[in-house]
Tab-separated table of C-alpha atoms in Angstrom:
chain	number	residue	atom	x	y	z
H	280	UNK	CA	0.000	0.000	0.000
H	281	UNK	CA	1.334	3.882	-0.845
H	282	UNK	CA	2.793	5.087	2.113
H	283	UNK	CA	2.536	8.632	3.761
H	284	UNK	CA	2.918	10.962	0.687
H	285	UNK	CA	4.082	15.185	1.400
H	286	UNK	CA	4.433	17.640	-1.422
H	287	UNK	CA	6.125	19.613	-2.442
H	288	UNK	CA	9.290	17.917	-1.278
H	289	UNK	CA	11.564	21.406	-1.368
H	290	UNK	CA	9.877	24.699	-0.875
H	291	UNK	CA	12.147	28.180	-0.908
H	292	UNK	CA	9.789	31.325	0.201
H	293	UNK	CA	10.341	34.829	1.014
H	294	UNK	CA	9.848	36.111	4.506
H	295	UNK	CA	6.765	37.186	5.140
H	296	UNK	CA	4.798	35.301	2.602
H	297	UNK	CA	2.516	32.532	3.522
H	298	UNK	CA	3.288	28.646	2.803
H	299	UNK	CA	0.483	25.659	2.521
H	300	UNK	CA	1.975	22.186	2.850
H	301	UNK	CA	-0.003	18.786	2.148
H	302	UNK	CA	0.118	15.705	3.171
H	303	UNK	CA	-1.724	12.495	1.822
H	304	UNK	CA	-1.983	9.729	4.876
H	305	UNK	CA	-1.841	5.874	4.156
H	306	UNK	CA	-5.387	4.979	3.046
H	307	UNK	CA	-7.815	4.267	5.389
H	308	UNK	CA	-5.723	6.535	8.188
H	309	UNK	CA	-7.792	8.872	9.867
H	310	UNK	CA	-5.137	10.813	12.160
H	311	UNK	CA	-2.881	12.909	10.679
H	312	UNK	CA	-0.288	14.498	12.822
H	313	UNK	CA	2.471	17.296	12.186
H	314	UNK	CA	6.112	17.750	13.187
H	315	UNK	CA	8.717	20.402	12.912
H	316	UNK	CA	12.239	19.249	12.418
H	317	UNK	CA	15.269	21.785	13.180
H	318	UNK	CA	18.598	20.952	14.535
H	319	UNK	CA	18.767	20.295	18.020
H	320	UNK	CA	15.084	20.426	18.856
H	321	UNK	CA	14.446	17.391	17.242
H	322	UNK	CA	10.708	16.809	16.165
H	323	UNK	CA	8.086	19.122	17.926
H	324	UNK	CA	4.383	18.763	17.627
H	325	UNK	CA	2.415	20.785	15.845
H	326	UNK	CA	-0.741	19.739	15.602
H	327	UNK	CA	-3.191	16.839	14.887
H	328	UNK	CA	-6.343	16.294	12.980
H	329	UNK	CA	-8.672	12.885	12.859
H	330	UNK	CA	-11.855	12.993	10.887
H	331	UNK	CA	-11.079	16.627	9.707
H	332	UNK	CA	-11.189	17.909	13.608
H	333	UNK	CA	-8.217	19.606	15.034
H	334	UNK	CA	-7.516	16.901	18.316
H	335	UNK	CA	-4.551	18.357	19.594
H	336	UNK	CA	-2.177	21.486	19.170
H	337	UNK	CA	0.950	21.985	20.262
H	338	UNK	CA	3.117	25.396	21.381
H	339	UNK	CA	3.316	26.834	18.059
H	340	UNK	CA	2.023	30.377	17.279
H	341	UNK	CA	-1.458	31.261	15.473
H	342	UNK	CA	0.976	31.665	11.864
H	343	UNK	CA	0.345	27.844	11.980
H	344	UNK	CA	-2.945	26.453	11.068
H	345	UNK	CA	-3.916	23.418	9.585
H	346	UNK	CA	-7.058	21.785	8.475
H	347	UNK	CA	-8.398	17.987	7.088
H	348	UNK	CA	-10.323	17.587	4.277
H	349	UNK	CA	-13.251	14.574	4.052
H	350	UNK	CA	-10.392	12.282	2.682
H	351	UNK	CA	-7.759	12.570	5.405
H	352	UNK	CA	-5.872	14.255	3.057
H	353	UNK	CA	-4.371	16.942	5.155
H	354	UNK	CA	-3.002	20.267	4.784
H	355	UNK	CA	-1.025	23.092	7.360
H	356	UNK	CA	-0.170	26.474	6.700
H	357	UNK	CA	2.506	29.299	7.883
H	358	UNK	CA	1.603	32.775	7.762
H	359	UNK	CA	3.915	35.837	7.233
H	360	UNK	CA	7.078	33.405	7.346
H	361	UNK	CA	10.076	34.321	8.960
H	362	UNK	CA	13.368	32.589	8.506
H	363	UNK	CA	13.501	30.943	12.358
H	364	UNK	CA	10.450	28.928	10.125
H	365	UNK	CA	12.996	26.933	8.007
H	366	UNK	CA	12.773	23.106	9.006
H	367	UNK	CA	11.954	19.939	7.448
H	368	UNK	CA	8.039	19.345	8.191
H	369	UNK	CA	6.651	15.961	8.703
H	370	UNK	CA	3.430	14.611	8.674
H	371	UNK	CA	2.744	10.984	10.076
H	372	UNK	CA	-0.456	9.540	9.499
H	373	UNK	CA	-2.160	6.703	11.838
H	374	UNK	CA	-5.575	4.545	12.449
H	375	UNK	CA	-6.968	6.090	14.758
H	376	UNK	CA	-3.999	8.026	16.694
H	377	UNK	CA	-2.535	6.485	19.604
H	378	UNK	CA	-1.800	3.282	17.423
H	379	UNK	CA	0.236	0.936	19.622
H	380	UNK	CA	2.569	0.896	16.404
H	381	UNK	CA	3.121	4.570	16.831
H	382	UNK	CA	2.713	6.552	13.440
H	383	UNK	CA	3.632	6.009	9.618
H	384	UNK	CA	6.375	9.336	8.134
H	385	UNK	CA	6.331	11.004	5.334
H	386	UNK	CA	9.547	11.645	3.947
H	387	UNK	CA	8.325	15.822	4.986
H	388	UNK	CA	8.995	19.198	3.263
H	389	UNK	CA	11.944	20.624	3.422
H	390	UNK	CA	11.024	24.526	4.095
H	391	UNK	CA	13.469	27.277	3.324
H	392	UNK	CA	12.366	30.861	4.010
H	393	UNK	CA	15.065	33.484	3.274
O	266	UNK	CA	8.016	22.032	27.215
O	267	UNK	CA	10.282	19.809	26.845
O	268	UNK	CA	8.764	16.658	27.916
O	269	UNK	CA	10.782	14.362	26.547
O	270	UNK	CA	14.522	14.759	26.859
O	271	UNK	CA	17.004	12.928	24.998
O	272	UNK	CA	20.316	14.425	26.906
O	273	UNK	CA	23.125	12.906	24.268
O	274	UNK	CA	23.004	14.358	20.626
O	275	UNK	CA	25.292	11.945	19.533
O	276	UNK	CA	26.824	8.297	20.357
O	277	UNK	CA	30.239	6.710	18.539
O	278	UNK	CA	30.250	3.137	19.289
O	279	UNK	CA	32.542	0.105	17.343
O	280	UNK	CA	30.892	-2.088	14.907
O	281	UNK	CA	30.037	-5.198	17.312
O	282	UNK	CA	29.797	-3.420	20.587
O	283	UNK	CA	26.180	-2.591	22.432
O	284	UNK	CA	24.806	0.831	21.608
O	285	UNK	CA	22.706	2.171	24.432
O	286	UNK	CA	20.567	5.278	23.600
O	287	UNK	CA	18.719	6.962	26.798
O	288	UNK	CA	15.825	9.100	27.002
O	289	UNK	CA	13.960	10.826	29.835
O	290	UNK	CA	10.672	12.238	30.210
O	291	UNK	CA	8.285	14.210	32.772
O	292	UNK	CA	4.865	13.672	32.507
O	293	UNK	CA	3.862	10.711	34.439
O	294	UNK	CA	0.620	10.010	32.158
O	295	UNK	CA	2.462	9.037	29.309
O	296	UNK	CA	1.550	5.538	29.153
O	297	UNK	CA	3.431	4.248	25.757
O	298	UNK	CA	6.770	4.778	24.736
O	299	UNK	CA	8.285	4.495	21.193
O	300	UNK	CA	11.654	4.455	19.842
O	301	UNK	CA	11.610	5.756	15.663
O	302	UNK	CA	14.672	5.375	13.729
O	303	UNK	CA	15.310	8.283	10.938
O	304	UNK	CA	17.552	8.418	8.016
O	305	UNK	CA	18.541	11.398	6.161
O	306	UNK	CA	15.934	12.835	3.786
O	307	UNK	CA	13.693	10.200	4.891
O	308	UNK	CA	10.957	10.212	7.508
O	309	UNK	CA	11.460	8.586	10.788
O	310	UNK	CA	10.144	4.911	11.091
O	311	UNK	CA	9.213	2.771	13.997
O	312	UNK	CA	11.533	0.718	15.610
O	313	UNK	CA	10.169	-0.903	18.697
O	314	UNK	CA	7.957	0.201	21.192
O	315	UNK	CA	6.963	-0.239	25.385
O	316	UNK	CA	3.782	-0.138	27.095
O	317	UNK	CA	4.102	1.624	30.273
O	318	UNK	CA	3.223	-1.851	32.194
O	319	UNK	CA	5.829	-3.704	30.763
O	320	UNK	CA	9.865	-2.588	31.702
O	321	UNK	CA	11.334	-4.750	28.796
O	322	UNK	CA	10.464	-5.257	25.638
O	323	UNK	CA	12.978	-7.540	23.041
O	324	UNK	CA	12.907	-7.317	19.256
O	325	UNK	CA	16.181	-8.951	17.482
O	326	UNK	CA	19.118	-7.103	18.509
O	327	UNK	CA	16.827	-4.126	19.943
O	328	UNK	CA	15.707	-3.938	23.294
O	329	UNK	CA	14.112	-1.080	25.182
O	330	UNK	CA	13.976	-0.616	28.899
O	331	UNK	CA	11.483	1.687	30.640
O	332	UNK	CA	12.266	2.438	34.315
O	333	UNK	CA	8.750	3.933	35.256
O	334	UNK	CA	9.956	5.333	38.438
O	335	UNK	CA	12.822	6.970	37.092
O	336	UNK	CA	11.281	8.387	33.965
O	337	UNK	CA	13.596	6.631	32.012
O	338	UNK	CA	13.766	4.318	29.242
O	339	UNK	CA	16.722	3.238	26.674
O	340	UNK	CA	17.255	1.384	23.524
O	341	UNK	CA	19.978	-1.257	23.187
O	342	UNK	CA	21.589	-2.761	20.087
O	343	UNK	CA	23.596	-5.543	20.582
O	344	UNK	CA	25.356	-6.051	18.392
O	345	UNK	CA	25.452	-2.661	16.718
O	346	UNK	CA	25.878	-2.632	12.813
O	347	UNK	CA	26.956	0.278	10.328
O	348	UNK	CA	24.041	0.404	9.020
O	349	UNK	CA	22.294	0.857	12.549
O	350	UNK	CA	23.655	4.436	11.859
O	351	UNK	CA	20.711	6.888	12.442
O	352	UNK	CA	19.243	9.216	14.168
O	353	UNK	CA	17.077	8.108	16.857
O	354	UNK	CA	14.420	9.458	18.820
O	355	UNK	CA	12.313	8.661	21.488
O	356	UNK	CA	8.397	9.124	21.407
O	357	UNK	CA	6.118	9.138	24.573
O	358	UNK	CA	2.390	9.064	24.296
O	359	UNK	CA	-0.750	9.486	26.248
O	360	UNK	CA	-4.022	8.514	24.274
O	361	UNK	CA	-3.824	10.891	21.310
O	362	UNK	CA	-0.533	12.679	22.496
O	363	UNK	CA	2.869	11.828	21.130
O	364	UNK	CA	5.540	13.703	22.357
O	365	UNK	CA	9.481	13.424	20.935
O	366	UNK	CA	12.777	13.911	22.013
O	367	UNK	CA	15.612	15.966	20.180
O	368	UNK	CA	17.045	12.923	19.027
O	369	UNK	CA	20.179	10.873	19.604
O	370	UNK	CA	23.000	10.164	16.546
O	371	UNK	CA	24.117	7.384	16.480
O	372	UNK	CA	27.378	6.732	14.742
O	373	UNK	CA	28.819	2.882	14.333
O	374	UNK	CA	32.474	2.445	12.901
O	375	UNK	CA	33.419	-0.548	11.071
């Protein structure tokens, strides 16, 4: 089965222009979580969605939203980007959340905002 | 908050030798604990995982140890490969809630 699928895989921006990321979960997944990746803070939560309801939300400013469409098929956004926003972005996709086999990666978005 | 600590950045250990990664965490509901394996330009992937009523949990040459008193756990690799090379991170969880560490990388020589 197709795994956890992110586009685009590379993204350069501007600061201060606004970014939308996707993410397509393993089918039949209804949890869809996201993670920021920078060096030395390893993977911090973002937020997650399960039958296109925001579930949890991590200690990220407002600039980050997200939202789940009827599919699972996720998406997140950054707002007015500034460069402290450059990370790899992951989204990890699961049953039902909580899986005792902990979640399924995409391979992310790597983010550059200069 | 960090709740989830993962105090080394970085391990060197010989081809052969065991390869013991350590994490810590502070919230006392987490219940499940996860160890993902991640690869550059790849997403992390499961490795092995603990329930919080177990305090050992063997798969192959990995083996994680949760110390519920201590807030602990680790991953061991005996014997550790090149290819175990990696960065690894530690994931604790409460229902919906998966928290990670910073991440450990590990480095095995031939």
């Amino acid at each position: 089965k197709a795994g956890v699928t992110q586009t685009p895989r590379y993204l350069i921006k501007t600061r201060g222009q606004q970014v939308t990321l996707s993410c397509s979960p393993i089918s039949g997944h209804r949890s869809v979580s996201w993670y920021q990746q920078t060096p030395g803070q390893g993977l911090q939560f973002l937020f997650e969605y399960f039958s296109e309801t925001q579930r949890n939300k991590g200690n990220f400013p407002g600039r980050f939203s997200g939202r789940q469409f009827s599919n699972s098929r996720s998406e997140m956004n950054v707002s007015t980007l500034e460069l402290g926003d450059s990370a790899l972005y992951l989204c990890a996709s699961s049953l039902q959340g909580g899986s005792v086999y902990g979640y399924t990666f995409g391979s992310g978005t790597r983010l550059t905002v200069v | 908050d960090q709740q989830v600590k993962q105090n080394s950045p970085s391990l060197s250990v010989q081809e052969g030798r065991i390869s013991i990664l350590n994490c810590d965490y502070t919230n006392s509901m987490f219940d499940y604990f996860l160890w993902y394996k991640k690869y550059p330009a790849e997403g992390p992937t499961f490795l092995i995982s603990i329930s919080s009523i177990k305090d050992k949990n063997e798969d192959g040459r990995f083996t994680v140890f949760l110390n519920k008193s201590a807030k602990h756990l680790s991953l061991h690799i005996v014997p550790s490969q090149p290819g175990d090379s990696a960065v690894y991170f530690c994931a604790a969880q409460n229902n919906n809630d998966m928290r990670f560490g910073a991440g450990t990388r590990l480095t095995v020589k031939p």
